[in-house]
Amino acid sequence: MAASVVKMSADRSVSTPMLHAEMTGVTRIYAAKGKTPGVHALGPVDLALRQGEFFSVVGPSGCGKSTLLDVLAGLSSPTEGKVVFEGAPVTGSVPPGIGVVFQENAAFPWLSVKDNIAFGLRREGTDPAEVERRVGYALGFMGLEDFAAAYPSQLSGGMRQRVCIARTLVMQPRLILLDEPFGALDAQTRLLMGDELLKLWRETGATVMLITHALDEAAMLSDRIAVMSARPGRIMEELETGWPKERDSRIASEDHFGQITSRLWKRLREESIKATARGGA
Amino acid sequence: MRQILDSLLLVLALALVWQGLYWLAGDLALASPAQTFARAAELLATPSFWRHASETFLALGYALLIAVTAGMGIGLALGMHRLSGEVAEPVLVSLYSLPKITLYPVILLLFGLGISAKIALGVIHGIIPIIIFSMGAVRAIAPVYFKTARVLRLSRGQLVRTVIVPAAIPELVSGLRVGFSLTLLGVLIGEMFASQRGLGYLVMKSIGTLDVPTMMAVIVMLALVAVLISSLLLYLDHRLHRRAL
Ligand SMILES: Nc1ncnc2c1ncn2[C@@H]1O[C@H](COP(=O)(O)OP(=O)(O)OP(=O)(O)O)[C@@H](O)[C@H]1O
Ligand SMILES: [Mg+2]
């Protein structure tokens, strides 16, 4: 299964880059409820994810990044515009092949680490031997072997996030959406987690969209980066990093890395000021 | 260890207060701790006492079974369906504060004087808090669990069995704890006013014949059982809530 995914993306990337997912003219307005007024959270946004790329989205807090993810995944319907995944429109439900790691801790406290990771596979009725194999691999990959029997309440925030990544990974999604997965971690640990994310991306051949507020993270990990405006979030700029596929956190010491981060920061500074002035932070 | 010591001290203090009250109130209203325990020991050796006790606990068992399954079922359904939950909540809360004793004549007409009336009275006391807790339990589930379930494409049945119920269990146990005490109360009230059997009846009968030691012995034994079961549920409750953090 994993092999076929890798192969598929390799085949498709021969010609011009294939589109994997696409949003056109997407806006999302949260309806007014009782005394709370409606919120125009997102858009209009046009976004195209290429098959197999590592795409990052940076933007000031509260600008609609999580909303963008929800709409792209089919967890929330766009107020206007449309979303397409692998050539089919996304409407009302999450299409198979998409995996999501949420911003909030989503590890189930009543299940051990191992059972959390196996959760999706078991619901799908995957053969137990296969579940065992994939979960064992994911435990190793995420460095969780020693915690297989532990419960989420016994883990640090970063470890819990790894459990959620592993739970997504074992489903072998072709598009992985990650919403600030390392938000709670210190800067050094975050860079190392970034390395693991790159490894995961290369090994699975999946398309990755990472939402982050850390510019260095985006600059180091991505093929392309979108910069969002303050709410209502629109995409102000998309830039291509030009990194080779084989890369890791060591590129953080290169000049080009500095150039990318400073360019991102130039675009983002004003928007962050706007967001903060509005009490978005 | 500390806890056991604390509980022992509490029991001792209660016994002292009891003895003090006995000196103040005298034989007609109260029995002393010693008299009570002597009478309890006698009762435990008589078959007729056990017939009354088993009647009460049988009624309690049925009432709990109905209150818990129906209460949790209704509560979970209302919790999952936001609109009906919002409509039902104020109704349930006012029903809850209604003195259930006012429904008593109706229950008697419907169920007669047998065990079913006690069960019914137990159920109407216990079921509403269980519904309210179960509904709250579902509403308190983190939205990200529902999102996770949608990404993993769970069916509705899988969602209920593998996410909603386990996520709600700590709160369901809290509901069970409150529901248990109230169901027991309902059953005993039923026995006191329209029954020829059960511990509630035994209490009423001993009041009628001014048999204070028997009355006190039954009340104390009931209280002990109730406290024991409640503390077990409370312990479970704390454990489950701690794990959920
Ligand atoms: N379910 C909702 N109902 C109403 N308003 C919402 C809802 N979800 C988000 N919002 C609002 O929409 C705006 C965008 O929220 P969103 O969570 O998408 O931003 P974000 O960029 O992910 O923020 P953060 O940086 O804090 O993660 C915010 O103003 C938020 O308050
Ligand atoms: Mg967010």
XYZ file of C-alpha atoms and ligand atoms in Angstrom:
558
model
C 0.000 0.000 0.000
C 2.720 2.480 1.018
C 4.779 1.477 -1.981
C 1.904 2.069 -4.361
C 1.350 5.533 -2.941
C 4.980 6.435 -3.497
C 4.870 5.070 -6.998
C 1.688 6.902 -7.871
C 3.146 10.247 -6.893
C 6.345 9.494 -8.773
C 4.412 8.671 -11.948
C 2.328 11.761 -11.794
C 5.180 14.179 -11.206
C 6.846 13.279 -14.496
C 4.996 15.926 -16.504
C 3.996 19.323 -15.149
C 3.228 19.076 -11.415
C -0.170 17.443 -10.860
C -2.712 19.164 -8.687
C -3.608 17.143 -5.636
C -6.087 19.479 -3.974
C -7.473 22.818 -4.978
C -9.548 25.613 -3.460
C -11.131 28.225 -5.661
C -12.743 31.398 -4.390
C -13.282 29.891 -0.957
C -14.711 32.031 1.827
C -15.939 30.945 5.205
C -18.240 33.074 7.315
C -19.308 31.774 10.696
C -22.989 32.592 11.104
C -24.110 34.925 13.875
C -25.453 33.049 16.889
C -27.609 34.808 19.476
C -25.593 37.800 20.673
C -22.314 36.812 19.016
C -22.030 38.486 15.612
C -21.043 36.555 12.486
C -17.326 36.239 11.737
C -15.836 36.487 8.287
C -12.956 34.141 9.040
C -11.509 33.300 5.655
C -11.065 34.331 2.097
C -11.661 34.579 -0.695
C -8.781 32.120 -1.090
C -7.380 30.316 -4.122
C -4.980 27.555 -3.277
C -3.484 24.689 -5.237
C -1.522 21.876 -3.626
C 0.732 19.964 -5.996
C 1.052 16.231 -5.820
C 3.735 15.259 -3.316
C 4.841 18.722 -2.282
C 5.520 20.061 1.198
C 3.391 23.168 1.513
C 3.288 25.490 4.497
C 0.864 28.191 5.520
C 1.993 30.973 7.829
C -0.198 33.754 9.139
C -0.902 35.912 12.174
C -2.918 34.388 15.001
C -6.654 34.202 14.461
C -6.347 34.865 10.721
C -8.288 31.761 9.728
C -5.586 29.103 9.309
C -7.508 26.388 11.132
C -10.631 27.385 9.244
C -8.714 26.957 5.984
C -7.693 23.469 7.071
C -11.238 22.521 8.118
C -12.661 23.612 4.773
C -9.927 21.868 2.781
C -10.458 18.622 4.703
C -14.234 18.707 4.267
C -14.849 19.201 8.001
C -16.571 22.493 7.370
C -18.358 23.662 4.250
C -17.208 26.809 2.485
C -19.701 29.673 2.487
C -18.657 30.319 -1.093
C -16.311 28.692 -3.548
C -15.332 25.092 -4.019
C -12.829 22.517 -2.913
C -11.522 19.654 -5.020
C -9.440 16.714 -3.827
C -7.971 14.242 -6.322
C -10.296 15.491 -8.993
C -13.525 15.113 -6.992
C -15.418 17.885 -5.228
C -15.276 17.859 -1.429
C -18.728 18.288 0.041
C -19.919 17.695 3.571
C -17.606 14.843 4.529
C -13.909 14.071 4.671
C -12.839 12.132 1.582
C -10.750 8.980 2.098
C -7.051 9.647 1.678
C -6.896 12.767 3.853
C -5.253 12.668 7.281
C -5.399 15.511 9.792
C -3.323 16.331 12.871
C -5.233 18.968 14.817
C -4.006 21.964 16.744
C -5.751 20.769 19.911
C -4.724 17.608 21.716
C -6.853 14.907 20.121
C -5.338 11.800 21.731
C -8.100 9.824 23.408
C -7.385 9.758 27.170
C -9.162 6.420 27.669
C -6.860 4.554 25.272
C -3.210 3.636 25.650
C -0.729 5.103 23.182
C -0.775 1.907 21.173
C -4.564 1.688 21.061
C -4.773 5.355 20.122
C -2.511 4.734 17.139
C -4.417 1.606 16.125
C -7.801 3.307 16.561
C -8.534 4.250 12.943
C -7.246 0.981 11.504
C -9.385 -1.089 13.864
C -12.500 0.877 12.947
C -11.739 0.148 9.304
C -11.568 -3.561 10.073
C -7.945 -3.916 9.016
C -6.478 -7.383 9.555
C -5.024 -7.559 13.119
C -1.603 -8.677 11.929
C -1.465 -5.719 9.586
C -2.598 -3.368 12.379
C 0.169 -4.742 14.564
C 2.742 -4.241 11.828
C 1.784 -0.685 10.961
C 1.378 0.387 14.584
C 4.738 -1.146 15.468
C 6.346 0.757 12.622
C 4.682 4.040 13.592
C 5.678 3.619 17.254
C 9.270 3.211 16.157
C 9.129 6.012 13.641
C 7.792 8.498 16.179
C 10.105 7.293 18.968
C 7.212 6.069 21.094
C 8.177 2.393 21.607
C 8.801 2.849 25.325
C 5.410 4.485 25.784
C 3.224 2.030 23.896
C 1.372 1.037 27.075
C 1.256 4.536 28.608
C -1.854 6.709 28.654
C -1.912 10.223 27.179
C -2.224 11.805 30.641
C 1.229 10.414 31.424
C 2.818 12.085 28.393
C 4.096 15.579 27.674
C 2.237 17.770 25.171
C 4.836 17.085 22.488
C 4.574 13.325 22.966
C 0.797 13.462 22.730
C 1.117 15.309 19.458
C 3.417 12.518 18.223
C 0.729 10.013 19.120
C -1.711 11.965 16.955
C 0.794 12.102 14.100
C 1.322 8.341 14.388
C -2.441 7.743 14.432
C -2.698 9.692 11.184
C 0.386 8.088 9.644
C -0.836 4.479 9.998
C -3.880 5.305 7.867
C -1.462 5.984 4.997
C -3.140 9.204 3.860
C -2.150 10.698 0.529
C -2.695 14.232 1.821
C -1.613 15.052 5.368
C -2.800 18.290 6.976
C -1.023 19.405 10.138
C -2.276 22.331 12.213
C 0.554 23.800 14.301
C 1.503 20.344 15.548
C 4.561 21.587 17.412
C 3.045 24.764 18.773
C 3.670 23.716 22.352
C 7.307 22.723 21.898
C 10.496 24.727 22.472
C 12.364 25.967 19.403
C 15.109 23.295 19.388
C 12.759 20.351 19.805
C 10.608 21.840 17.102
C 13.482 21.840 14.608
C 14.206 18.187 15.389
C 10.522 17.288 15.022
C 10.723 19.097 11.711
C 13.437 16.676 10.615
C 11.165 13.781 11.449
C 8.359 15.374 9.535
C 10.618 15.673 6.484
C 11.583 12.029 6.834
C 7.918 11.061 7.071
C 7.120 13.137 4.005
C 9.898 11.572 1.950
C 9.072 8.037 3.041
C 5.339 8.215 2.446
C 5.406 10.324 -0.700
C 2.304 12.084 0.612
C 1.420 15.686 -0.036
C 1.833 17.669 3.189
C 0.232 20.930 4.233
C 1.657 22.336 7.432
C 0.108 25.253 9.262
C 2.542 27.042 11.505
C 3.270 30.385 13.068
C 7.009 29.642 13.190
C 8.662 31.217 10.158
C 11.897 29.248 10.549
C 9.915 26.025 10.546
C 8.134 26.971 7.343
C 11.356 28.158 5.703
C 13.226 24.989 6.503
C 10.570 22.375 5.743
C 8.647 23.599 2.745
C 8.796 23.480 -1.014
C 6.333 26.330 -1.092
C 5.005 28.726 1.529
C 1.797 30.742 1.543
C 1.606 33.879 3.666
C -1.836 34.798 4.938
C -3.210 38.217 5.813
C -4.872 39.156 9.069
C -8.521 38.065 9.338
C -10.342 37.548 7.041
C -7.413 35.422 5.915
C -6.396 35.763 2.287
C -3.216 34.540 0.672
C -0.961 37.533 0.139
C 2.011 35.731 -1.291
C 3.235 32.308 -2.262
C 6.939 31.696 -2.449
C 8.972 28.782 -3.635
C 11.996 27.818 -1.542
C 13.822 25.682 -4.071
C 15.245 23.274 -1.471
C 16.371 19.842 -2.663
C 14.151 16.939 -1.570
C 16.888 15.569 0.682
C 17.122 18.275 3.318
C 17.149 18.598 7.079
C 17.463 21.188 9.837
C 21.082 21.858 8.917
C 19.882 24.088 6.104
C 18.884 26.487 8.879
C 22.481 27.779 8.792
C 22.469 28.615 5.073
C 22.184 32.157 3.704
C 19.199 31.194 1.588
C 17.333 30.152 4.735
C 17.908 33.634 6.181
C 16.661 35.208 2.970
C 13.445 33.207 3.048
C 12.675 33.932 6.697
C 13.330 37.647 6.293
C 11.120 37.774 3.232
C 8.340 35.990 5.125
C 8.741 38.290 8.072
C 8.578 41.402 5.884
C 5.227 40.251 4.525
C 3.922 39.141 7.862
C 5.005 42.003 10.115
C 2.274 44.436 9.174
C -0.404 41.758 9.278
C 0.691 40.612 12.712
C 0.522 44.192 13.953
C -3.021 44.439 12.581
C -4.009 41.176 14.211
C -2.528 42.192 17.553
C -4.157 45.636 17.456
C -7.491 43.896 16.967
C -6.850 41.703 19.979
C -6.275 38.652 17.835
C -3.197 37.524 19.758
C -3.928 4.727 55.443
C -4.475 8.378 56.294
C -7.928 8.140 54.741
C -8.887 5.067 56.739
C -7.796 6.802 59.930
C -9.826 9.889 59.006
C -12.907 7.786 58.319
C -12.530 5.973 61.627
C -12.296 9.280 63.464
C -15.409 10.494 61.671
C -17.345 7.358 62.658
C -16.214 7.774 66.255
C -17.288 11.421 66.281
C -20.696 10.504 64.855
C -21.160 7.825 67.500
C -20.337 10.345 70.217
C -22.811 12.888 68.841
C -25.402 10.138 68.619
C -24.813 9.093 72.216
C -25.087 12.746 73.271
C -28.388 13.166 71.425
C -29.673 9.999 73.039
C -28.981 11.423 76.501
C -30.796 14.605 75.516
C -33.794 13.112 73.729
C -34.328 9.977 75.744
C -35.700 6.516 75.003
C -38.845 7.526 73.207
C -37.226 9.163 70.202
C -33.826 7.529 69.935
C -32.002 4.341 70.731
C -28.399 4.470 71.932
C -25.635 3.228 69.631
C -25.236 0.115 71.775
C -28.977 -0.732 71.709
C -29.081 -0.122 67.975
C -26.192 -2.387 67.152
C -27.523 -5.118 69.429
C -30.868 -4.915 67.619
C -29.129 -4.901 64.217
C -27.287 -8.086 65.137
C -30.607 -9.720 66.149
C -32.276 -8.631 62.940
C -29.457 -9.993 60.804
C -30.151 -13.392 62.337
C -33.874 -13.423 61.513
C -35.114 -14.791 58.139
C -37.981 -12.275 57.939
C -35.528 -9.386 57.999
C -33.709 -10.889 55.031
C -37.013 -11.234 53.167
C -37.621 -7.513 53.649
C -34.060 -6.649 52.697
C -34.113 -8.736 49.532
C -37.428 -7.177 48.518
C -35.903 -3.709 48.866
C -32.730 -4.543 46.988
C -34.601 -6.384 44.284
C -36.767 -3.308 43.746
C -33.677 -1.105 43.855
C -31.920 -3.323 41.330
C -34.778 -3.196 38.842
C -35.274 0.530 39.373
C -31.573 1.208 38.806
C -31.498 -0.966 35.736
C -34.394 0.945 34.196
C -33.266 4.394 35.364
C -29.689 3.862 34.157
C -30.345 2.303 30.768
C -33.265 4.549 29.867
C -31.651 7.613 31.465
C -28.327 7.191 29.719
C -29.977 6.326 26.419
C -32.204 9.390 26.493
C -29.396 11.599 27.838
C -26.884 10.536 25.182
C -29.440 11.007 22.422
C -30.401 14.468 23.686
C -26.735 15.377 24.058
C -26.011 14.403 20.472
C -28.980 16.259 19.097
C -28.332 19.814 20.194
C -31.738 21.260 19.353
C -33.863 18.691 21.186
C -31.420 18.888 24.068
C -31.938 22.624 24.316
C -35.700 22.178 24.286
C -35.681 19.328 26.799
C -33.267 20.774 29.331
C -35.526 23.376 31.030
C -38.378 20.860 31.097
C -36.151 18.264 32.758
C -34.819 20.729 35.297
C -38.314 21.769 36.374
C -39.421 18.133 36.533
C -36.363 17.456 38.646
C -37.274 20.129 41.195
C -40.905 18.997 41.306
C -41.535 17.108 44.570
C -42.026 13.592 43.205
C -44.331 12.768 46.099
C -47.074 14.672 44.252
C -47.002 11.984 41.567
C -47.534 9.388 44.199
C -51.309 8.856 43.888
C -50.933 8.474 40.149
C -48.222 5.850 40.560
C -50.353 3.910 43.006
C -53.327 3.950 40.678
C -51.188 2.791 37.814
C -49.088 0.160 39.558
C -51.018 -0.933 42.640
C -49.374 -1.783 45.944
C -46.844 -4.345 44.774
C -43.169 -4.160 43.920
C -43.823 -2.377 40.626
C -44.981 0.779 42.386
C -41.717 0.928 44.339
C -39.729 0.365 41.188
C -41.657 3.086 39.407
C -41.091 5.499 42.258
C -37.391 4.658 42.302
C -37.150 5.214 38.565
C -38.881 8.591 38.562
C -36.557 9.794 41.303
C -33.381 8.541 39.700
C -33.862 8.918 35.983
C -33.894 12.678 35.607
C -30.479 13.404 37.128
C -29.083 10.541 35.056
C -30.540 12.095 31.886
C -29.203 15.535 32.797
C -25.707 14.251 33.577
C -25.535 12.108 30.436
C -26.652 15.002 28.265
C -24.029 17.259 29.848
C -21.443 14.522 29.407
C -21.911 14.442 25.639
C -21.935 18.215 25.343
C -18.685 18.466 27.279
C -16.823 16.207 24.834
C -14.020 18.129 23.123
C -15.073 19.096 19.575
C -11.720 17.856 18.286
C -12.774 14.267 19.140
C -15.741 14.623 16.812
C -13.481 16.066 14.128
C -11.085 13.152 14.553
C -13.992 10.745 14.177
C -15.021 12.446 10.941
C -11.511 12.332 9.512
C -11.326 8.621 10.362
C -14.710 8.253 8.682
C -16.421 6.468 11.574
C -19.994 5.293 11.143
C -22.619 6.667 13.498
C -22.599 3.475 15.558
C -18.803 3.511 15.810
C -18.915 7.158 16.839
C -21.270 6.369 19.719
C -19.559 3.168 20.856
C -15.902 4.091 20.447
C -15.822 7.845 21.030
C -18.915 9.273 22.714
C -19.495 6.606 25.359
C -15.856 6.233 26.466
C -15.354 10.012 26.434
C -18.485 10.479 28.522
C -17.836 7.708 31.045
C -16.399 9.879 33.840
C -19.496 12.099 33.719
C -21.804 9.115 33.329
C -20.413 7.703 36.559
C -21.083 11.028 38.298
C -24.657 10.782 37.068
C -24.890 7.208 38.249
C -23.718 8.283 41.704
C -26.408 10.923 42.076
C -28.958 8.680 40.397
C -28.203 5.807 42.739
C -28.928 7.775 45.930
C -32.132 9.197 44.533
C -33.357 5.850 43.209
C -32.807 4.289 46.619
C -34.689 7.178 48.182
C -37.576 6.665 45.777
C -37.792 2.945 46.479
C -37.783 3.504 50.248
C -40.463 6.174 50.038
C -42.540 3.727 48.022
C -42.137 1.108 50.716
C -42.956 3.462 53.529
C -46.333 4.533 52.270
C -47.877 1.697 50.363
C -46.330 -1.637 50.987
C -46.370 -4.607 53.323
C -42.790 -5.592 52.570
C -39.322 -4.135 52.387
C -37.032 -2.189 54.664
C -38.989 1.016 54.220
C -42.101 -0.788 55.446
C -40.112 -2.191 58.385
C -39.110 1.318 59.402
C -42.698 2.576 59.177
C -44.001 -0.409 61.123
C -41.499 0.045 63.934
C -42.412 3.733 64.153
C -46.055 2.655 64.446
C -45.321 0.231 67.289
C -42.836 2.622 68.944
C -40.091 0.040 68.405
C -37.295 2.627 68.327
C -34.303 0.248 68.342
C -35.596 -1.651 65.265
C -36.272 1.573 63.424
C -32.798 2.869 64.198
C -31.106 -0.421 63.360
C -32.719 -0.584 59.919
C -31.956 3.062 59.184
C -28.326 2.683 60.225
C -27.851 -0.456 58.142
C -29.435 1.193 55.112
C -27.251 4.219 55.587
C -24.145 2.061 55.799
C -24.951 0.232 52.572
C -25.785 3.491 50.805
C -22.594 5.168 51.995
C -20.528 2.180 50.975
C -21.909 2.050 47.443
C -21.710 5.825 47.076
C -18.091 5.916 48.157
C -17.258 3.155 45.727
C -18.844 5.145 42.929
C -17.151 8.319 44.154
C -13.795 6.584 44.138
C -14.413 5.359 40.597
C -15.586 8.832 39.644
C -12.372 10.481 40.918
C -10.169 7.924 39.257
C -11.888 8.320 35.908
C -11.820 12.103 36.065
C -8.154 12.146 36.954
C -7.272 9.965 34.000
C -9.215 12.199 31.658
C -6.991 15.231 32.361
N -16.783 27.606 15.139
C -16.584 28.940 15.088
N -17.625 29.785 15.258
C -17.439 31.123 15.204
N -16.262 31.717 14.995
C -15.181 30.935 14.824
C -15.279 29.502 14.873
N -14.049 28.984 14.676
C -13.227 30.043 14.517
N -13.894 31.203 14.606
C -13.309 32.553 14.440
O -12.758 32.643 13.161
C -11.506 33.319 13.179
C -10.425 32.441 12.614
O -10.233 31.316 13.478
P -9.154 30.192 13.188
O -9.200 29.253 14.333
O -9.369 29.654 11.836
O -7.807 31.038 13.204
P -6.306 30.522 13.308
O -5.530 31.287 12.324
O -6.248 29.052 13.233
O -5.931 30.991 14.770
P -4.744 30.463 15.700
O -3.508 31.145 15.225
O -5.155 30.954 17.057
O -4.704 28.996 15.584
C -11.281 33.716 14.626
O -11.668 35.052 14.787
C -12.180 32.797 15.397
O -12.631 33.415 16.571
Mg -5.632 27.578 14.484
